[in-house]
Structure formats: C-alpha cells, structure tokens
Tab-separated table of C-alpha atoms in Angstrom:
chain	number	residue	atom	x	y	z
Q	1475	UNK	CA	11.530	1.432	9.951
Q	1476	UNK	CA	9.350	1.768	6.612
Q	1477	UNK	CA	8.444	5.025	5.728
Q	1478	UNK	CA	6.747	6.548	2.727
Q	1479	UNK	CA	5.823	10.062	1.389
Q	1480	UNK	CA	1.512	10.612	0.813
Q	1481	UNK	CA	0.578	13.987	-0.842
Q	1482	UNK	CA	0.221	15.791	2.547
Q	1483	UNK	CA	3.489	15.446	2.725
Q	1484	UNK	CA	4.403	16.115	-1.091
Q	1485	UNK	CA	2.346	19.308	-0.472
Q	1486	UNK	CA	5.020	20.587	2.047
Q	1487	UNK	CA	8.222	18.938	1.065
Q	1488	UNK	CA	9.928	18.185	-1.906
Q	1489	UNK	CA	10.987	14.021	-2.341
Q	1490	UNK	CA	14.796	15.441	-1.694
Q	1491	UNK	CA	13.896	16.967	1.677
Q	1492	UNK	CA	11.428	13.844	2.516
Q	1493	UNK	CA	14.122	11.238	2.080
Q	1494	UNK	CA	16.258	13.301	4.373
Q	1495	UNK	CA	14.174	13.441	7.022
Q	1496	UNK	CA	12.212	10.333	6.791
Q	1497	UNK	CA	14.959	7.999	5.249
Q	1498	UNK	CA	13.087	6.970	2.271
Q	1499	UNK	CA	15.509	5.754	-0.361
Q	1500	UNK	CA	14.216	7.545	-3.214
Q	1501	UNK	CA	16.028	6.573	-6.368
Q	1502	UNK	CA	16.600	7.888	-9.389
Q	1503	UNK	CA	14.935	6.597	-12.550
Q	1504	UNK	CA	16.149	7.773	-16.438
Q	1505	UNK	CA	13.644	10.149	-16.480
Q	1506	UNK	CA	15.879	11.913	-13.893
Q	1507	UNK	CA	12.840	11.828	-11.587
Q	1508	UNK	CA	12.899	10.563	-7.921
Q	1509	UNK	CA	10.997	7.449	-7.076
Q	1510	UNK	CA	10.400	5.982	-3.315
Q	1511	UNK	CA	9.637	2.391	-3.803
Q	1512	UNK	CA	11.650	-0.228	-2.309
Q	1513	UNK	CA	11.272	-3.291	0.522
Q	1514	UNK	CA	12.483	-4.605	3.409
Q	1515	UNK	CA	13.073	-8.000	4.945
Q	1516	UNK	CA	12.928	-9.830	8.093
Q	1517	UNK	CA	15.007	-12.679	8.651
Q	1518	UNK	CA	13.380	-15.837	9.844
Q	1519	UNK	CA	16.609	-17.294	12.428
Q	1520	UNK	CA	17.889	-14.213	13.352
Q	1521	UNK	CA	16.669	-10.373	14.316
Q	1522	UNK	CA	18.525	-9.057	11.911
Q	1523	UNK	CA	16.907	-7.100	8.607
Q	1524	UNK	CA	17.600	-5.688	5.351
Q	1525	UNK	CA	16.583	-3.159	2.698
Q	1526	UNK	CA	16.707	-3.526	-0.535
Q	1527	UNK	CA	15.452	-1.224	-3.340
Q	1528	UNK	CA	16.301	-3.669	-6.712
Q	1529	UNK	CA	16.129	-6.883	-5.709
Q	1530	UNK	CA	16.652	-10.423	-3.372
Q	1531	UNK	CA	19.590	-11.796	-2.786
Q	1532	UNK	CA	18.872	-15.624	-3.531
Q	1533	UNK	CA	20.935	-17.031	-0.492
Q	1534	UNK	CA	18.775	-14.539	2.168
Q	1535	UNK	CA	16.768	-16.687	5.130
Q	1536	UNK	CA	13.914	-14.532	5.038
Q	1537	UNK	CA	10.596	-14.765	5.528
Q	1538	UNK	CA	8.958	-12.214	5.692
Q	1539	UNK	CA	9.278	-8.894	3.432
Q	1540	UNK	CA	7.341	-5.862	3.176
Q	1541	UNK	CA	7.204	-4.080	-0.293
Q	1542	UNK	CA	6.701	-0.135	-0.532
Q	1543	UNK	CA	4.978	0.859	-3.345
Q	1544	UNK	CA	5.268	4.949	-4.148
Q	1545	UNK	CA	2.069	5.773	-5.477
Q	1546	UNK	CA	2.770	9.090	-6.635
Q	1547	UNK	CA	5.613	8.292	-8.923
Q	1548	UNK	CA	3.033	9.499	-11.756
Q	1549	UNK	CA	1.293	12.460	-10.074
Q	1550	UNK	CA	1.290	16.540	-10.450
Q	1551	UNK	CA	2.927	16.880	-6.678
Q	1552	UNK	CA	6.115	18.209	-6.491
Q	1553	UNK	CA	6.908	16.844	-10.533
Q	1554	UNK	CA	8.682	19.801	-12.448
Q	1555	UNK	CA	5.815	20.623	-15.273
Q	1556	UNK	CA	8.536	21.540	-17.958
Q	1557	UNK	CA	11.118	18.776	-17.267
Q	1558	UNK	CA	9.263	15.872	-15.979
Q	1559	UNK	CA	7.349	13.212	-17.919
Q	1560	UNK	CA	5.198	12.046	-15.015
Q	1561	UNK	CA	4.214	15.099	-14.313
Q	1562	UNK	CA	3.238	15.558	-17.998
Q	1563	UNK	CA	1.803	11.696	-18.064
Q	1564	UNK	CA	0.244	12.992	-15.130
Q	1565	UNK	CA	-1.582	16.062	-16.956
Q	1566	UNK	CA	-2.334	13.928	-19.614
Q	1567	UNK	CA	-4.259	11.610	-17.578
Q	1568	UNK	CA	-6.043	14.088	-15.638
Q	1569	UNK	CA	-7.131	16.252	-18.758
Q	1570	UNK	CA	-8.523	13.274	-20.453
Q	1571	UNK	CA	-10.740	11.939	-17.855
Q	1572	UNK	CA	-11.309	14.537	-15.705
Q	1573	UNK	CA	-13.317	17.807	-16.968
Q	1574	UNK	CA	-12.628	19.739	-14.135
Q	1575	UNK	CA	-8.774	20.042	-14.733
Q	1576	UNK	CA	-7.105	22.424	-14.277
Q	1577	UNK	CA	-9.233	24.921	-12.980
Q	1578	UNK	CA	-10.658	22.290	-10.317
Q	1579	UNK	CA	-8.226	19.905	-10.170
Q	1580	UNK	CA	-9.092	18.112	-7.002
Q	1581	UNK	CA	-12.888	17.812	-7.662
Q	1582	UNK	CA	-14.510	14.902	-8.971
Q	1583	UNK	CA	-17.944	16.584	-9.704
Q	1584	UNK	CA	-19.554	14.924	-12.622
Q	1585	UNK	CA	-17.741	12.023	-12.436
Q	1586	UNK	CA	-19.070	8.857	-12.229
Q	1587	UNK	CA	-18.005	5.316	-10.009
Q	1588	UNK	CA	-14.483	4.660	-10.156
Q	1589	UNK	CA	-13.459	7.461	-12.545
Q	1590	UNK	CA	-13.830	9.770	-9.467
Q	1591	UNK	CA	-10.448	8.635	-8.340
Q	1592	UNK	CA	-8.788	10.920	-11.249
Q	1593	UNK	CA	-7.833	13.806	-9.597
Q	1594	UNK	CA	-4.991	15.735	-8.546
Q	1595	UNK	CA	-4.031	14.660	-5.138
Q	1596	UNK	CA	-4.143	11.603	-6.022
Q	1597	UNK	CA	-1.652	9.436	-8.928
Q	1598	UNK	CA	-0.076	6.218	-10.423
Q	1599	UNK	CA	3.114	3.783	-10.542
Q	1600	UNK	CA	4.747	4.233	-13.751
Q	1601	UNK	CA	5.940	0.937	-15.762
Q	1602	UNK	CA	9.745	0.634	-14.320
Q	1603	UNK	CA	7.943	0.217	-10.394
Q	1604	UNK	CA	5.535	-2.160	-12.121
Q	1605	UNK	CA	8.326	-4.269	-13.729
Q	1606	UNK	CA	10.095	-3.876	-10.301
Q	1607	UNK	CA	7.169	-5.151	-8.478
Q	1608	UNK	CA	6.645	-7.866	-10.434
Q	1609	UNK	CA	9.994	-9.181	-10.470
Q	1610	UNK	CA	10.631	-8.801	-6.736
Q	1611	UNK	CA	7.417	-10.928	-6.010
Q	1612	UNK	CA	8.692	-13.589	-8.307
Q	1613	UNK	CA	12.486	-13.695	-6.232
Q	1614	UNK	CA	9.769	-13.457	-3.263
Q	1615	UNK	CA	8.022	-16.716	-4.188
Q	1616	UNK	CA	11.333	-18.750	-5.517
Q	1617	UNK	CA	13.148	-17.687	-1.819
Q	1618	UNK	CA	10.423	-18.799	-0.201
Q	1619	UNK	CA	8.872	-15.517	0.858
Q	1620	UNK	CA	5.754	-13.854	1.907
Q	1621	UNK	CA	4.729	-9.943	1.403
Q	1622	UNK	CA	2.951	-7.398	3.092
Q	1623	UNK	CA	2.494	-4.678	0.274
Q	1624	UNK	CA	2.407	-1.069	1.474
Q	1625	UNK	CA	1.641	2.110	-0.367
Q	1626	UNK	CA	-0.368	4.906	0.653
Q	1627	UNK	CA	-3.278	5.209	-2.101
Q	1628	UNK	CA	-5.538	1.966	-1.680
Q	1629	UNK	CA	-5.006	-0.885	-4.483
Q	1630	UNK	CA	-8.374	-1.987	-4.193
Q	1631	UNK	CA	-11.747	-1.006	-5.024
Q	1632	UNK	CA	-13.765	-2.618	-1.988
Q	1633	UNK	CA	-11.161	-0.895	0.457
Q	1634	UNK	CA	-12.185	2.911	0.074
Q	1635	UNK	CA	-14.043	5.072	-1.658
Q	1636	UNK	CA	-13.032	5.982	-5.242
Q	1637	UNK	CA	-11.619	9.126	-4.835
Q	1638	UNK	CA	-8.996	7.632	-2.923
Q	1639	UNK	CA	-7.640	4.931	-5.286
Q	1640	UNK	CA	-4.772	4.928	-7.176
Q	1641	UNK	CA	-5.050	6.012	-10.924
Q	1642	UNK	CA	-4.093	2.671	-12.394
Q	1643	UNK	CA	-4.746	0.433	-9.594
Q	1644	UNK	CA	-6.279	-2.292	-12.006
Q	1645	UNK	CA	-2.339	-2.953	-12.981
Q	1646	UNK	CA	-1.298	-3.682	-9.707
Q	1647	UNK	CA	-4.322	-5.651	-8.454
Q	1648	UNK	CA	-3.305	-7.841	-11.665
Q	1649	UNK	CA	-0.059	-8.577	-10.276
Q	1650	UNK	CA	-1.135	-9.407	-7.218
Q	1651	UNK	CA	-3.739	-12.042	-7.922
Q	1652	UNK	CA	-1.267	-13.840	-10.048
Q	1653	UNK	CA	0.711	-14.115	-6.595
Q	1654	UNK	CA	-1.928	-14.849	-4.296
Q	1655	UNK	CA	0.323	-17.890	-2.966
Q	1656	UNK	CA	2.919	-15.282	-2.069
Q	1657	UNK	CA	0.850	-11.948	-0.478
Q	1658	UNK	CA	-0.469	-11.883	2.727
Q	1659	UNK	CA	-2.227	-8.313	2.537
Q	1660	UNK	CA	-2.259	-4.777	1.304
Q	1661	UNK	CA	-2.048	-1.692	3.420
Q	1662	UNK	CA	-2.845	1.427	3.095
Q	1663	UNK	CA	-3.922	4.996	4.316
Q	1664	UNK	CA	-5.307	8.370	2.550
Q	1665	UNK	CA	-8.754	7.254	2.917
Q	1666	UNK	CA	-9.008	8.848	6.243
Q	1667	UNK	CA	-11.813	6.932	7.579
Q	1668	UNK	CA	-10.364	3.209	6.764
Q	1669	UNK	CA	-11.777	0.572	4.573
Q	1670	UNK	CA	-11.430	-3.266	4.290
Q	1671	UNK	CA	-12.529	-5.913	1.783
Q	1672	UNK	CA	-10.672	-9.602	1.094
Q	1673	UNK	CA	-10.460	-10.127	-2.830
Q	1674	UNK	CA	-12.461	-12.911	-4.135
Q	1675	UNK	CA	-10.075	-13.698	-6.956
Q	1676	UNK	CA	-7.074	-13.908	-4.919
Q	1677	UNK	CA	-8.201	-14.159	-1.027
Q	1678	UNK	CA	-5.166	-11.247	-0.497
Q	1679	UNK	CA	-6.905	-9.151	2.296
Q	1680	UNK	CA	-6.562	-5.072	1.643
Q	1681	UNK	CA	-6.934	-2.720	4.655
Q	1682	UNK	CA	-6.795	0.669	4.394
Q	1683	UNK	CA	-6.042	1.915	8.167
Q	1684	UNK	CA	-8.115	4.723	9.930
Q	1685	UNK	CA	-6.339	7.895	9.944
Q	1686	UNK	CA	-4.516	9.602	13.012
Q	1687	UNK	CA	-5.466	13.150	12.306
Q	1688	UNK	CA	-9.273	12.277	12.197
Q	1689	UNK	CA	-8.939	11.670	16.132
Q	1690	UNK	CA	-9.390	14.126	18.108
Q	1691	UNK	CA	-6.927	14.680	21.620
Q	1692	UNK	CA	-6.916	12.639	23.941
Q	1693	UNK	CA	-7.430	9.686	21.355
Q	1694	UNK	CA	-4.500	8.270	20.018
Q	1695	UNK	CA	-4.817	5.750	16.928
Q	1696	UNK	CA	-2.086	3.299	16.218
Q	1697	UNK	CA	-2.186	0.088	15.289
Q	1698	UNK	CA	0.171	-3.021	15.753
Q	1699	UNK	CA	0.087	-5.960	13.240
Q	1700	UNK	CA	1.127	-9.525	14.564
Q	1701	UNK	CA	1.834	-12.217	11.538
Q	1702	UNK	CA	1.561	-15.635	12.266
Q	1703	UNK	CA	2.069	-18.531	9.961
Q	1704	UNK	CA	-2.029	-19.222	9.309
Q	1705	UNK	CA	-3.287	-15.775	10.789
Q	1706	UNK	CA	-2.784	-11.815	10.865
Q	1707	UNK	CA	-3.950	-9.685	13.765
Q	1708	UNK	CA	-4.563	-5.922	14.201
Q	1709	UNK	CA	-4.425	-5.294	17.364
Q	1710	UNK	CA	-5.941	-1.099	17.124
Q	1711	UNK	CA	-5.969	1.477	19.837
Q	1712	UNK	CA	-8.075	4.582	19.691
Q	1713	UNK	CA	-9.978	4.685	16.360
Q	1714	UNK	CA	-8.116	2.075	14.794
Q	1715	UNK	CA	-10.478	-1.120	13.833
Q	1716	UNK	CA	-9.095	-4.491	15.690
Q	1717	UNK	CA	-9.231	-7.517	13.931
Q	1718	UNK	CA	-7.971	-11.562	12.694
Q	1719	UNK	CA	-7.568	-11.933	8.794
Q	1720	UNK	CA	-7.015	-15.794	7.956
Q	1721	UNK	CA	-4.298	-16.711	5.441
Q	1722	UNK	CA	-6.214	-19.535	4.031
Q	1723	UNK	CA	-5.392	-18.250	0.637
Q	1724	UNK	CA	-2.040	-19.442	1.040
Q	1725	UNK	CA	-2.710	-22.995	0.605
Q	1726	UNK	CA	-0.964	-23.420	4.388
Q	1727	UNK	CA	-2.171	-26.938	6.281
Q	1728	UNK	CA	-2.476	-25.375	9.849
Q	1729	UNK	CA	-3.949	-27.597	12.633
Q	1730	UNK	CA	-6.920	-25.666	14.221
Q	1731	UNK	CA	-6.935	-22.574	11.350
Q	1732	UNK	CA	-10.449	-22.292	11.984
Q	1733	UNK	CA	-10.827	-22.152	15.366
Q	1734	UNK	CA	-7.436	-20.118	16.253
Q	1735	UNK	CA	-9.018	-16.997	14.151
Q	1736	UNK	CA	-12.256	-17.763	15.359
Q	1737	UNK	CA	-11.176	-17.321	19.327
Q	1738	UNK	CA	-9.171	-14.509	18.623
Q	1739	UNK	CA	-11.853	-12.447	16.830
Q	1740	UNK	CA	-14.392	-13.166	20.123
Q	1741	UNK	CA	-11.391	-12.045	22.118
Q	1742	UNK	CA	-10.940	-8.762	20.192
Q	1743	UNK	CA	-14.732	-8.504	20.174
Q	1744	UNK	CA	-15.157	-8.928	23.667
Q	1745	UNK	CA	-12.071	-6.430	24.554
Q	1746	UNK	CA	-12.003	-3.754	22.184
Q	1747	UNK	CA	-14.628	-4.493	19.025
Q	1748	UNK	CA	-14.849	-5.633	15.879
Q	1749	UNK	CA	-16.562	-3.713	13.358
C-alpha cells in the first residue's frame, strides 16, 4: 500500500505518529529531521513487490515502480522552529515572498500568478529528496523501468490552481522532462477540486485527483488506475473524473495505439463521462 502524509494530516499528527499508523517509512536525514519519500515496485513475472527508500537493486524484474515524493519536507508543519532548518528554510521562503507572513500566513492576498502558491500550508523538497529522485529515475531507466510519481502538492502548473503547487515545483518538473522516456504520469491531491494538463515538453501527463471530502454522503469518490503498456485508464466513481491518457511519449511501437485509447474514451464517455 502507498501512503503519504498532506498537511491535513501534519495539522493533527506529528510525522512519528503518521508513520505509525499509516506505515510511511519516514527516514531520517542529517538535519535530524524526518522525511517520507520513498518507492515501491511491482514485479513484472511474479505478484510479488518491494519497497525501497534509497535505491534499485540492479538484478530486480520490475516494471513498474511508483515514486513518493514528500512535499512537505521543507514546510512550517510540524518542523521544530528552534531546531529545524526546514522549518527555518521554510520561514525564510515564506517571509521573502509572501507579505502576509506571519500574521496571515495562509493568505495569498496581493500576490500575483504563481507566487500565490507561497504560503503556509503548503512547502518544498529539500536538495537530498531531489538528488534521491534523480538518481532513482536514472536506476529506473537503466533496469528498464517505468514511474508513476506521487506526492500530494501538484508538480505542475496546468494541473491546479497556484495556491496549491509546491514551492519549488520548477526543480522537479526539470527532472522529469529530462526522463520523459521513463515517467508515465504524476499524481496528486490537495487541490480539492482536481486538475489535469499533459506537458508539452515532456508528454508526462499530471492529474491531480478530485478530493473525497468535497463529496457529500451518499457519494463515494475513488478512483482505480489500470496501466497498460501504450495506455493508462482512470476508471472514477462518484466525483472522480474517468478517463484514457496515451503513453505515446514513451517512444512505445503499439499496434492500434490510436484507436485502443480512442474506443476506450467513447466507452467511458458513454458510461460514466468524460470531462
């Protein structure tokens, strides 16, 4: 099961108590703080998976792994403000682009475009995740690999609204494009109302899914995600948006790409909607 800590939850627990009950393997950088980024592989011949919070072992059959970005390892939520340097990066950050900090810390009144996403419940990877990302997509693309990326803040600025983006989401959209052959897609929550948008640069497609508590009883939102080797479906229930992404960006020769995605987006249509 992946799981992964968003600032509701940060508001309520602290990262000890979180990886407790949710079985997130935080771990421990030098700056003594606790980090929750890690992945987690499916093999390709058997049903069997792994985790893995450094790297890829090299003799591994699998396919397909899913990366966990923690975008609140630089952040103000649950950071000790005397010992911790992300949570002093983190005040740093939000004093020098945001006027409203302290004293509104969430508000990005006066702001303008993008700079809106500087504000307190949101936050940023610090460079150790970033050197860890980058090195697990390279093992990813020398075993063979493809990634779904997961983090809660969106990556992208097409996929939400900019109050909802990570702080430094420029770095990791970077990375990404420079593996285009290897990602699949981004997702993501916090924007409660969903987004999506396919990067021209790269093709990697970046979903940020519609939020459970926005429906009310008796609808229940969930979605399941099918992988295929040229296509990805969402299959959503309740207020969860169904639809086909194609993974032409992969440089795969497919017989019948086109039209596969094609009749599967008039049978979503026709069932449960596209929008």
């Amino acid at each position: 099961m992946i799981t992964f800590a968003g600032n509701h939850e940060l508001y309520n627990l602290s990262r000890k108590d979180l990886g407790e009950k949710l079985n997130i393997p935080f771990i421990v950088e030098e700056t003594g703080d606790l980090v929750g980024y890690y992945s987690h592989s499916i093999e390709s011949n058997s049903n069997s998976q792994t985790d893995d919070s450094s790297s890829v072992d090299n003799n591994s059959n699998s396919k397909l792994r899913f990366i966990v970005l923690d975008s609140y390892d630089i952040c103000v939520l649950d950071r000790c403000p005397k010992q911790s340097t992300k949570h002093q990066c983190a005040r740093k950050i939000l004093s020098t682009n945001n006027p409203n900090y302290p004293h509104e810390e969430n508000s990005p009144e006066g702001l303008e475009g993008l700079f809106k996403r500087f504000v307190a419940f949101g936050g940023g990877i610090d460079t150790p995740q970033l050197q860890w990302f980058e090195s697990l997509l390279q093992s990813s693309r020398l075993n063979g690999e493809k990634v779904i990326l997961v983090s809660h803040q969106p990556i992208h600025p097409g996929s939400s609204w900019p109050t909802c983006l990570m702080w430094n989401y420029a770095d990791v959209l970077s990375i990404m494009r420079s593996y285009k052959d290897v990602i699949l897609a981004s997702f993501s929550g916090h924007a409660h109302k969903g987004g999506y948008v396919r990067d021209e640069e790269s093709g990697i497609h970046f979903r940020t899914l519609e939020a459970v508590l926005e429906s009310p009883d008796p609808i229940r939102t969930y979605g399941i995600v099918e992988v295929w080797e040229d296509r990805m479906i969402v299959r959503g229930s309740g207020d969860c948006v169904s639809d086909v992404y194609d993974l032409d960006h992969l440089g795969l020769e497919v017989d019948g790409r086109d039209g596969n995605v094609q009749s599967l987006r008039d049978e979503l249509e026709e069932r449960v909607g596209i929008v």
